Short mmCIF file of C-alpha atoms and ligand atoms in Angstrom, two decimals:
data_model
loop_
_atom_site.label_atom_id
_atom_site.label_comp_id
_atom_site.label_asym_id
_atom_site.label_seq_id
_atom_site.Cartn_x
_atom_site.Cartn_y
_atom_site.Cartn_z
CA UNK X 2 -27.67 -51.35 20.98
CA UNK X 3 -25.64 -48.41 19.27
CA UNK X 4 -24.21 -46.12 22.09
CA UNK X 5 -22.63 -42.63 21.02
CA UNK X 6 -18.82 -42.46 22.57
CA UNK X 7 -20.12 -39.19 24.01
CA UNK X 8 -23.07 -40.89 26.01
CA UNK X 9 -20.73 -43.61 26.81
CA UNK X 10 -17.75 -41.15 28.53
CA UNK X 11 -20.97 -39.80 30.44
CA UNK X 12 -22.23 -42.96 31.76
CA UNK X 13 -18.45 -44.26 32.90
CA UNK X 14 -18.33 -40.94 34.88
CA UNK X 15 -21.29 -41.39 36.53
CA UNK X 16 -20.57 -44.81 37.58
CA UNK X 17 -16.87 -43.23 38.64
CA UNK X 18 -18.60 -40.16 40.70
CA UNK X 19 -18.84 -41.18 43.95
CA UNK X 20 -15.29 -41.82 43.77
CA UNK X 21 -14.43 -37.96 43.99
CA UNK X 22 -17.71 -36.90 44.48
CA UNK X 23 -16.78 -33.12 45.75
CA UNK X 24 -16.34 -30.19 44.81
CA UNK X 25 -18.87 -29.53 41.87
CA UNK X 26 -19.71 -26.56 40.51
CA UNK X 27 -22.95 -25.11 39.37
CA UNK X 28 -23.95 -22.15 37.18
CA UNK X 29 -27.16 -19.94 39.01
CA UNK X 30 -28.48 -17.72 36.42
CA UNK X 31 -29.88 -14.17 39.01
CA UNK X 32 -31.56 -12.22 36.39
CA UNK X 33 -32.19 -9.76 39.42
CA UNK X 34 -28.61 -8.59 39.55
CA UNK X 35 -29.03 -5.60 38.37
CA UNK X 36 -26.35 -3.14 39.97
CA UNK X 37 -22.92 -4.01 40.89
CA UNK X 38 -23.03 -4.39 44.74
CA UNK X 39 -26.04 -7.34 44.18
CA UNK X 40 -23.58 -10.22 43.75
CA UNK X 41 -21.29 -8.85 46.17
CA UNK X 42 -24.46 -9.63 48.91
CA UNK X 43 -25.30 -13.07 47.05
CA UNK X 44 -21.75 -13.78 47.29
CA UNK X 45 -21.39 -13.06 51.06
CA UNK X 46 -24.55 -14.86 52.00
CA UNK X 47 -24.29 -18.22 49.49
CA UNK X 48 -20.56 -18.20 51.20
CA UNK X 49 -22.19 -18.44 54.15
CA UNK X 50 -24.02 -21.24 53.50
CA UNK X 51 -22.65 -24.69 54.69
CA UNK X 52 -21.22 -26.76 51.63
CA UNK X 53 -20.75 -23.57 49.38
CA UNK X 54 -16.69 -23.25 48.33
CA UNK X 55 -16.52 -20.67 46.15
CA UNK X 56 -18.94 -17.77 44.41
CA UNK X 57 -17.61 -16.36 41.22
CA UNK X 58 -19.41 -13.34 39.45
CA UNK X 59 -20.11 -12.97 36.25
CA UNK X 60 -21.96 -10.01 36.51
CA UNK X 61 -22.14 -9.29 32.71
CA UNK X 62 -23.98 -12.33 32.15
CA UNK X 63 -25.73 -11.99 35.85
CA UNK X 64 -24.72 -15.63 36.45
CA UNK X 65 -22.69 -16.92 39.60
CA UNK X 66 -20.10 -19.82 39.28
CA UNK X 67 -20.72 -21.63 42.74
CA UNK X 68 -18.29 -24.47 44.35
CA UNK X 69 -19.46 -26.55 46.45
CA UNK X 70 -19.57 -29.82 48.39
CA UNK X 71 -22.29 -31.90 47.19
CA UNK X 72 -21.97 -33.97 50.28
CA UNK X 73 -23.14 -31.07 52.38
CA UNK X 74 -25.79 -28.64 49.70
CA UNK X 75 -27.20 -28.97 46.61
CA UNK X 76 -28.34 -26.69 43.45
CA UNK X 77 -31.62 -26.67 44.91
CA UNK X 78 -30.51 -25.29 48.06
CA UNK X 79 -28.14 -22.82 47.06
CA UNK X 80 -31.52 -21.59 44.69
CA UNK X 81 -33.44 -21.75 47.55
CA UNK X 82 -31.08 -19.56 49.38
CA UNK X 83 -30.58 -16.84 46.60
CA UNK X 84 -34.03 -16.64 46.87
CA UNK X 85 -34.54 -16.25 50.51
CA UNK X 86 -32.62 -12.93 50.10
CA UNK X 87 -34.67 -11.42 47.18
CA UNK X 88 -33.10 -12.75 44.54
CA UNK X 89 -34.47 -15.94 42.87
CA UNK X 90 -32.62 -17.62 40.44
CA UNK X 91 -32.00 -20.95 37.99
CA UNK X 92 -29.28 -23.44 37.54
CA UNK X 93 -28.06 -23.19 33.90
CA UNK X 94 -25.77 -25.99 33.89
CA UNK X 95 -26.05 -28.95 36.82
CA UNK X 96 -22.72 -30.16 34.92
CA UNK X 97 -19.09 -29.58 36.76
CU1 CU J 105 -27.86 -4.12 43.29
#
């Protein structure tokens, strides 16, 4: 069995994971962002949220950078939560 160094690195850090296990960070696409004060009321209301850390903006891009602890939220809820306040959204990369 032939495994690529890159698959390998992945597979020893998801064995080491639970180890340090938070923060992570995820990337929520919100292609209804489409005036500057938007992610300022995503922002206030994902920092709301229990778990969430930190909500960067990259408003040129409409994406958010969210921290958070994945012992306490997940992607799916901070989604679910965009969404709740009119603005749905993805998860571009599940990847710290
Ligand atoms: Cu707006």
């Amino acid at each position: 069995m032939k495994i690529a160094p890159s698959a390998l690195i992945t597979l020893l850090f998801a064995m080491a994971s639970p180890v340090w296990a938070a923060p992570r960070t995820v990337i929520v696409k919100v292609p209804g962002m489409n005036c500057p004060t938007c992610p300022v009321t995503i922002k206030k209301a994902l920092l709301k949220d229990k778990g969430v850390e930190n909500v960067a903006v990259r408003y040129d891009s409409k994406e958010l950078v969210v921290s958070f602890d994945d012992e306490r939220t997940t992607p799916d809820a901070i989604m679910k939560s965009t969404a709740a306040i009119g603005f749905p959204s993805q998860i571009v990369n599940r990847s710290r």
